XYZ file of C-alpha atoms in Angstrom:
224
model
C 27.185 3.339 -68.150
C 24.233 2.662 -66.130
C 19.870 4.424 -65.914
C 21.332 6.939 -63.040
C 24.518 7.310 -64.613
C 22.418 9.155 -67.933
C 20.000 10.401 -65.674
C 22.745 12.777 -64.173
C 23.779 13.774 -67.082
C 20.209 14.292 -68.388
C 19.122 16.431 -65.185
C 22.689 18.364 -66.050
C 22.198 19.112 -69.587
C 18.427 20.319 -68.154
C 19.598 22.706 -65.529
C 22.160 23.738 -67.890
C 25.451 22.838 -65.473
C 26.862 21.102 -69.038
C 26.499 22.021 -72.379
C 25.682 19.544 -75.793
C 29.653 19.161 -76.744
C 30.227 18.190 -72.631
C 27.135 15.421 -72.999
C 27.239 13.835 -76.332
C 31.509 13.721 -75.924
C 30.248 11.709 -72.555
C 27.701 8.774 -74.601
C 30.806 9.476 -77.680
C 31.825 5.545 -76.171
C 28.300 4.333 -76.113
C 27.601 1.434 -77.012
C 31.106 0.279 -77.105
C 34.671 1.256 -76.929
C 36.686 0.005 -79.704
C 40.343 -0.653 -78.241
C 41.873 -2.882 -81.425
C 42.154 -6.206 -78.751
C 38.707 -6.366 -77.492
C 34.777 -4.398 -77.975
C 34.387 -3.296 -74.465
C 30.394 -2.539 -74.119
C 29.821 0.793 -71.782
C 26.259 -0.228 -72.926
C 26.499 -3.426 -70.731
C 24.651 -2.153 -67.276
C 21.344 -0.466 -69.116
C 20.780 -3.083 -70.516
C 21.485 -5.638 -68.278
C 21.555 -4.299 -64.649
C 25.587 -4.371 -64.213
C 28.868 -3.905 -65.734
C 30.471 -5.797 -68.526
C 32.527 -8.422 -66.352
C 35.684 -8.991 -67.876
C 36.574 -12.710 -68.492
C 40.316 -12.886 -68.447
C 42.126 -16.648 -70.023
C 43.196 -15.898 -73.305
C 43.993 -12.141 -72.332
C 47.779 -10.596 -70.990
C 47.361 -8.716 -68.234
C 47.858 -5.643 -69.598
C 44.945 -6.288 -71.492
C 42.849 -7.080 -69.339
C 44.087 -3.425 -67.068
C 42.761 -1.691 -70.421
C 39.075 -3.011 -69.688
C 38.902 -3.077 -66.276
C 40.351 0.447 -66.925
C 37.787 1.990 -69.420
C 34.790 0.149 -67.221
C 35.652 1.999 -64.442
C 35.070 5.538 -66.061
C 31.708 4.324 -65.896
C 30.757 2.201 -63.306
C 31.397 0.781 -60.058
C 32.124 -2.966 -58.567
C 33.048 -4.515 -62.474
C 34.875 -7.686 -61.922
C 37.256 -9.351 -63.418
C 36.778 -13.834 -63.721
C 39.058 -16.817 -63.234
C 42.217 -14.141 -63.076
C 45.564 -15.418 -61.687
C 47.965 -13.457 -59.206
C 48.774 -12.016 -62.118
C 46.865 -10.039 -63.831
C 45.835 -8.871 -59.166
C 49.218 -7.441 -59.478
C 48.893 -5.917 -63.079
C 44.907 -4.216 -62.038
C 47.215 -2.923 -58.240
C 50.482 -1.388 -59.645
C 48.174 0.386 -62.726
C 46.765 1.964 -58.550
C 42.900 1.317 -59.409
C 40.999 1.096 -56.147
C 40.015 -3.408 -56.008
C 39.939 -6.349 -54.171
C 41.047 -9.238 -54.678
C 39.698 -12.922 -53.449
C 42.788 -15.219 -54.477
C 40.376 -18.631 -53.993
C 37.543 -16.831 -56.221
C 40.052 -15.773 -58.432
C 38.126 -12.421 -58.174
C 39.124 -9.171 -58.570
C 36.497 -6.254 -57.863
C 37.423 -2.805 -59.801
C 36.135 -0.133 -57.426
C 34.124 -2.304 -55.140
C 31.226 -1.016 -53.555
C 28.943 -2.472 -51.383
C 25.890 -3.599 -51.689
C 25.075 -3.552 -48.396
C 20.834 -3.574 -47.348
C 19.665 -4.381 -50.456
C 19.011 -8.412 -48.793
C 20.943 -11.602 -48.321
C 21.687 -13.605 -50.819
C 23.302 -16.959 -49.102
C 25.554 -19.466 -51.404
C 27.275 -21.927 -50.040
C 28.592 -25.655 -50.896
C 27.551 -28.795 -48.227
C 26.651 -31.925 -49.279
C 23.518 -33.751 -48.634
C 26.399 -36.643 -46.888
C 26.140 -33.934 -43.750
C 23.236 -32.023 -44.032
C 23.530 -31.281 -40.203
C 25.309 -28.711 -41.474
C 23.196 -26.750 -43.472
C 20.026 -27.277 -40.683
C 22.651 -25.686 -38.718
C 22.632 -22.225 -40.238
C 18.774 -23.646 -41.659
C 17.771 -19.059 -40.154
C 20.057 -17.556 -42.599
C 17.861 -19.786 -46.196
C 14.782 -18.610 -44.765
C 16.156 -15.305 -44.333
C 17.958 -14.570 -47.560
C 15.927 -13.032 -51.285
C 17.732 -15.898 -53.158
C 20.041 -18.434 -52.774
C 23.738 -19.744 -54.753
C 23.324 -23.890 -54.484
C 26.956 -25.001 -55.196
C 27.922 -28.466 -55.684
C 28.968 -32.063 -57.629
C 28.629 -35.123 -57.223
C 25.383 -36.560 -57.793
C 23.978 -33.115 -57.492
C 21.153 -33.679 -55.550
C 21.611 -30.195 -53.227
C 19.498 -28.153 -54.618
C 17.161 -30.572 -54.451
C 17.015 -30.507 -51.004
C 17.780 -27.289 -50.653
C 15.067 -25.924 -52.515
C 12.096 -28.087 -51.287
C 12.688 -26.974 -47.729
C 12.709 -23.298 -48.325
C 10.444 -19.946 -50.436
C 13.044 -18.954 -51.901
C 14.386 -19.566 -55.455
C 17.899 -21.644 -55.324
C 19.983 -20.935 -58.836
C 21.784 -24.639 -58.955
C 25.150 -24.323 -59.559
C 26.870 -28.412 -60.577
C 30.584 -27.902 -60.159
C 33.136 -29.892 -62.945
C 34.476 -31.278 -59.571
C 33.677 -34.763 -58.355
C 34.396 -38.354 -57.777
C 33.391 -41.305 -59.692
C 31.008 -40.964 -62.611
C 30.924 -37.239 -62.535
C 32.295 -37.476 -66.176
C 33.077 -33.616 -65.547
C 30.093 -32.371 -63.992
C 27.305 -33.872 -66.606
C 26.095 -36.335 -64.027
C 25.548 -32.861 -61.101
C 23.917 -30.546 -63.669
C 21.063 -33.743 -65.567
C 20.895 -33.847 -61.764
C 19.973 -30.773 -60.844
C 17.997 -29.663 -64.144
C 15.272 -33.306 -63.020
C 15.133 -31.546 -60.078
C 11.332 -32.099 -58.648
C 11.503 -29.572 -56.204
C 9.710 -26.239 -57.492
C 11.467 -23.236 -57.786
C 15.264 -23.900 -58.959
C 17.106 -22.560 -61.671
C 20.202 -23.960 -63.198
C 23.093 -22.159 -64.984
C 26.012 -24.775 -66.772
C 28.287 -26.572 -65.318
C 30.853 -24.470 -63.394
C 29.291 -21.033 -63.698
C 29.461 -18.986 -61.037
C 29.050 -15.855 -62.755
C 26.267 -16.238 -64.652
C 24.184 -17.098 -60.572
C 25.883 -15.188 -59.708
C 24.456 -12.483 -61.469
C 21.064 -14.011 -61.905
C 21.132 -13.493 -57.851
C 22.083 -10.303 -57.739
C 18.555 -8.784 -60.574
C 16.577 -10.942 -58.624
C 17.988 -9.330 -55.296
C 17.236 -5.916 -57.501
C 14.060 -6.582 -57.974
C 13.059 -8.213 -54.141
C 14.632 -4.055 -53.426
C 12.532 -1.869 -55.607
C 9.578 -3.796 -54.396
C 10.311 -3.097 -51.063
């Protein structure tokens, strides 16, 4: 349950459209709901600006469905991360509105467009082919925030950070040739970036980067 939902409930209570018992019933599962195998955080959006995401590894498809069903009663854009086809099929069988991005291993339940909030640019383009990045320079300057994903030597966030006056969120990946040490080489390089305005998340933490980018984007939209 997010701020808007709680505000709407309180307005309904004040206007007499719902009674006290009904309001208490809707608030009963705050801050969490215990399913036995998981404690679902319905309070997350109120605190952090987005619903709790479901990390799928270690959970059965049925467990993932049970969690997202509870979350879907209160939120839109519920993310099930690192989801394989069996999870997506289970969500579909449950009849939940969703989209599945197979390459990203991401299920979005009750998807809702964020159109109008502003542009978040996300792309991976190695510094060995920098001309490919510069061909889209206008998009970089239009974005509110940039998520830069890179492995190997991890130089790309520094390059992007030196080109634009936008916050850059660097994501080191665990994929790379040679002495990349599972992403540690890229992580250390990004942490030591000489370009200002670059923040770094942990190795392969695309979700964390996306959440931070969304928070920045929403704050800019509020200011405007």
